[in-house]
Coordinates of C-alpha atoms in Angstrom, one line a residue:
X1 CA -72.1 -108.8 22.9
X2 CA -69.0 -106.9 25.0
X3 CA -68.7 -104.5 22.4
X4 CA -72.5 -103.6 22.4
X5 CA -72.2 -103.7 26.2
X6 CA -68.8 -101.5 25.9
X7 CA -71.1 -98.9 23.4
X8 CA -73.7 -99.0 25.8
X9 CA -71.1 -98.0 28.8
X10 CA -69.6 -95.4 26.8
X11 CA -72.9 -94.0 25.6
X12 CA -74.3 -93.5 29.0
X13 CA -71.0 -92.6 30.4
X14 CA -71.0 -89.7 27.7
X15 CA -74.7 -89.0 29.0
X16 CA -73.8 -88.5 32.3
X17 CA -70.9 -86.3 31.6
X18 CA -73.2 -84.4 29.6
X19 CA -75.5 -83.8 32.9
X20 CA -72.7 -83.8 35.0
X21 CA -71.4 -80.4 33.4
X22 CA -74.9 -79.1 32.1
X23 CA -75.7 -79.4 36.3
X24 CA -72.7 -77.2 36.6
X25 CA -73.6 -74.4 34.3
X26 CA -77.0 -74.4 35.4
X27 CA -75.5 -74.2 39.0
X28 CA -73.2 -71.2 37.1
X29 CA -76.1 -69.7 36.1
X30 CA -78.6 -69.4 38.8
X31 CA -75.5 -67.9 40.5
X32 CA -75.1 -64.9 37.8
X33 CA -78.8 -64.4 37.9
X34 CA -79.7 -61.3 40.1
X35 CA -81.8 -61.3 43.0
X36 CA -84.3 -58.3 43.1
X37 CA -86.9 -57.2 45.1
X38 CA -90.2 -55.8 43.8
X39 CA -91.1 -52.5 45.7
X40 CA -94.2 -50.9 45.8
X41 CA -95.0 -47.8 47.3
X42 CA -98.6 -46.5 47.9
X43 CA -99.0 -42.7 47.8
X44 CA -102.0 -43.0 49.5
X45 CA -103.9 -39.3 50.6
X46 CA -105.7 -40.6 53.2
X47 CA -109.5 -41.3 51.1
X48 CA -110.8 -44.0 50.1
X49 CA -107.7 -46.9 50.2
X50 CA -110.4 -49.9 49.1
X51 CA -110.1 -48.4 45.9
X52 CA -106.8 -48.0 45.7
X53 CA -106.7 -51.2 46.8
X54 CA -108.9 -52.6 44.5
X55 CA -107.5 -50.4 41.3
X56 CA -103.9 -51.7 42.1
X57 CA -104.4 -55.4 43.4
X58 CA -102.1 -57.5 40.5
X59 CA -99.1 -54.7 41.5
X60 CA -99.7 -54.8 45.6
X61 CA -100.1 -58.6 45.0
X62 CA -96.6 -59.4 43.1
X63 CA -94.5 -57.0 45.7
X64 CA -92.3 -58.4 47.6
X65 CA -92.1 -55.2 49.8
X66 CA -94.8 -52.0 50.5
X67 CA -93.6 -49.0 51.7
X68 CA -96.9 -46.8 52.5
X69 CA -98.0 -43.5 54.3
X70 CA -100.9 -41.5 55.9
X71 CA -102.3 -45.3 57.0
X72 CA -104.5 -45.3 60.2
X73 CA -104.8 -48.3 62.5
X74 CA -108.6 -48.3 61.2
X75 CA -107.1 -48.9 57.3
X76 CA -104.8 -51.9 58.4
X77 CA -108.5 -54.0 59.2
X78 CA -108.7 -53.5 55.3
X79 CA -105.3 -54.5 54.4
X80 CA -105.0 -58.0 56.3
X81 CA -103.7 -59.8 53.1
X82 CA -101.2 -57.3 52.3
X83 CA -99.5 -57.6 56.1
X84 CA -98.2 -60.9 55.5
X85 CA -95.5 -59.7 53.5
X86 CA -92.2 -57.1 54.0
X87 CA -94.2 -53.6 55.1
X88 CA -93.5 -50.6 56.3
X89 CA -96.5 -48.2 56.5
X90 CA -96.5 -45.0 58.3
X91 CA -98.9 -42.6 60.1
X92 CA -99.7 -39.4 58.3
X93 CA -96.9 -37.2 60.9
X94 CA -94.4 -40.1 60.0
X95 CA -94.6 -42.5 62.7
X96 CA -94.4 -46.1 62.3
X97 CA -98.0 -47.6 62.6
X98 CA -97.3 -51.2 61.3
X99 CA -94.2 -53.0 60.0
X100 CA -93.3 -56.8 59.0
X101 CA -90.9 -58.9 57.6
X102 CA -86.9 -58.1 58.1
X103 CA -86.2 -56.6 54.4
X104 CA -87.7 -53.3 55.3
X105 CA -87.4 -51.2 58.0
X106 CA -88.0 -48.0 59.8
X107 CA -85.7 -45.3 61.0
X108 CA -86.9 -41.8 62.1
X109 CA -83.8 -40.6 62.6
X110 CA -79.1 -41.5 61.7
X111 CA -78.7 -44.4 64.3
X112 CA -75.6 -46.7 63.7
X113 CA -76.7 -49.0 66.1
X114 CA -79.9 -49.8 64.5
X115 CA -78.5 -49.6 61.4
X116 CA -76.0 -52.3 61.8
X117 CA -79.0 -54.2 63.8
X118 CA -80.8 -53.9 59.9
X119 CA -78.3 -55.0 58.3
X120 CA -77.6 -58.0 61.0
X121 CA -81.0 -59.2 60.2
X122 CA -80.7 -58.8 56.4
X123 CA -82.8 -55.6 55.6
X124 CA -82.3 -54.1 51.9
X125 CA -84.6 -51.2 52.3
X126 CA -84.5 -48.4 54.9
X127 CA -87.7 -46.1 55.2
X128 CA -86.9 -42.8 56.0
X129 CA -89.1 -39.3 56.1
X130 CA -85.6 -37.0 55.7
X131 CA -83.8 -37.1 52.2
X132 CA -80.4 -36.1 53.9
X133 CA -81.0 -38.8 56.2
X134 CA -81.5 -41.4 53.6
X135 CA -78.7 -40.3 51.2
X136 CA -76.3 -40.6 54.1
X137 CA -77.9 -44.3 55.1
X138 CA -77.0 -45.2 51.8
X139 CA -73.4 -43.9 51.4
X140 CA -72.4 -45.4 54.7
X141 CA -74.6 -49.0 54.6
X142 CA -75.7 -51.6 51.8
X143 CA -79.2 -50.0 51.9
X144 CA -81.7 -48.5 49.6
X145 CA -83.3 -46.1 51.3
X146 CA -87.1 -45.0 50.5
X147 CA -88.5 -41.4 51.6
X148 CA -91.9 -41.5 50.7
X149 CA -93.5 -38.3 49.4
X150 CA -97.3 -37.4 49.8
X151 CA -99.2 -36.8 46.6
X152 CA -98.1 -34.2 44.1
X153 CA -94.4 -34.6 46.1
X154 CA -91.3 -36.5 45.3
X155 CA -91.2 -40.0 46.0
X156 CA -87.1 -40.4 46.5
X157 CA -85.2 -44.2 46.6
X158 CA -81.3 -43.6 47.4
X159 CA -78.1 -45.8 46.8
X160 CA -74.5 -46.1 47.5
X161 CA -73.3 -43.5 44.9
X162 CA -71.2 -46.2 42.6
X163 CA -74.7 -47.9 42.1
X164 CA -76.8 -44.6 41.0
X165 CA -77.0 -42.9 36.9
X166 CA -75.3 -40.2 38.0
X167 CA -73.1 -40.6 40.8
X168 CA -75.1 -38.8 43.2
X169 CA -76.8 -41.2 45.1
X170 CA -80.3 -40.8 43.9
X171 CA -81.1 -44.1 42.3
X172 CA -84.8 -43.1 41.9
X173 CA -87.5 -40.1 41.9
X174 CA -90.6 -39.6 41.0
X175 CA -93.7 -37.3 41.5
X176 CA -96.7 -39.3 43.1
X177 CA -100.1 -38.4 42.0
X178 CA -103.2 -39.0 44.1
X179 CA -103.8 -42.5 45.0
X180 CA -101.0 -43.7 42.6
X181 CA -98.9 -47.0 43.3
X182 CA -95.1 -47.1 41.6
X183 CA -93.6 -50.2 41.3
X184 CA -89.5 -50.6 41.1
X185 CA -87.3 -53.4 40.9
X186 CA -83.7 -53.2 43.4
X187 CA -81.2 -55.7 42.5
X188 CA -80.3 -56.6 46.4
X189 CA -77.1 -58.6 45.2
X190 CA -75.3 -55.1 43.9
X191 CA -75.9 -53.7 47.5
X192 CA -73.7 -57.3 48.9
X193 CA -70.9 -55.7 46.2
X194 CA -70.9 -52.5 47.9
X195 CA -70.7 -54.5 51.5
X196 CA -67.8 -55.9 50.5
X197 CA -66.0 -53.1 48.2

């Protein structure tokens, strides 16, 4: 009888070692694993957004963040379930209509004060109109920086250079075509590396 009982202590002393150190990697693990946030960008030309909208639902839906432009106070009535989340959508001269959520924000022009007041409240992206202004955003703070193009123009993301192909800064560019969503990941925990490099 003691030794079964002394097998039976050992057994389930071995068991919870087991989950005692399989905890631990798991902890280890969840750790290593990068946190990214889905972007999506709407190049949006101004006609017909319900079907853009509509076309595009499953990518708006899984975004964490929307960066849009050429919105009208009239076209935010018709994007009510979209506002919940981190937006940033912009008039068709640039100006901030409509913005939520503190991991994207607005900036029309270089401010370090409201720069450091993003980063403060944890912003990843920056939304910009000027591709200088971005580039430097991103060299000088742990941002990515969006300029959104219209249709048929470049659509540009930036980076701290040490994070970008080519060294340059320009983690991202693409063409937009009429009423055309792109969809990118940004691994947010590389821009806490450059924070603290």
């Amino acid at each position: 009888m003691n030794e079964l009982n002394g097998f039976l202590i050992s057994f389930f002393g071995l068991i919870l070692n087991f989950f005692k150190k399989f905890s631990r990697f798991s902890r280890i693990l969840g750790k290593q694993k990068s946190q990214t946030l889905n972007l999506a960008i709407i190049h949006y030309d101004g006609r017909d957004l319900q079907s853009v909208l509509k076309e595009f639902s499953l990518e708006l839906n899984t975004a964490d963040v929307i960066v849009a432009r050429n919105f009208t106070q009239a076209d935010l009535k018709t994007t009510k379930r979209l506002l919940k989340k981190d937006v940033v959508f912009l008039d068709k001269n640039g100006v901030l209509i409509f913005k939520h959520g503190n991991r994207a924000n607005f900036i029309s022009s270089f401010d370090v004060h409201k720069l450091r007041s993003f980063e403060k409240h944890g912003a990843k992206i920056v939304v910009s109109l000027d591709k200088k202004t971005a580039w430097m955003i991103s060299q000088m703070f742990p941002f990515y920086c969006v300029v959104p193009g219209e249709p048929f123009q470049d659509t540009i993301i930036t980076a701290p250079i040490p994070l970008t192909r080519n060294s340059d800064g320009f983690y991202f560019s693409k063409i937009a075509y009429r009423n055309q969503v792109t969809l990118i990941d940004l691994n947010v925990d590389i821009l806490k590396d450059f924070k603290a490099g």
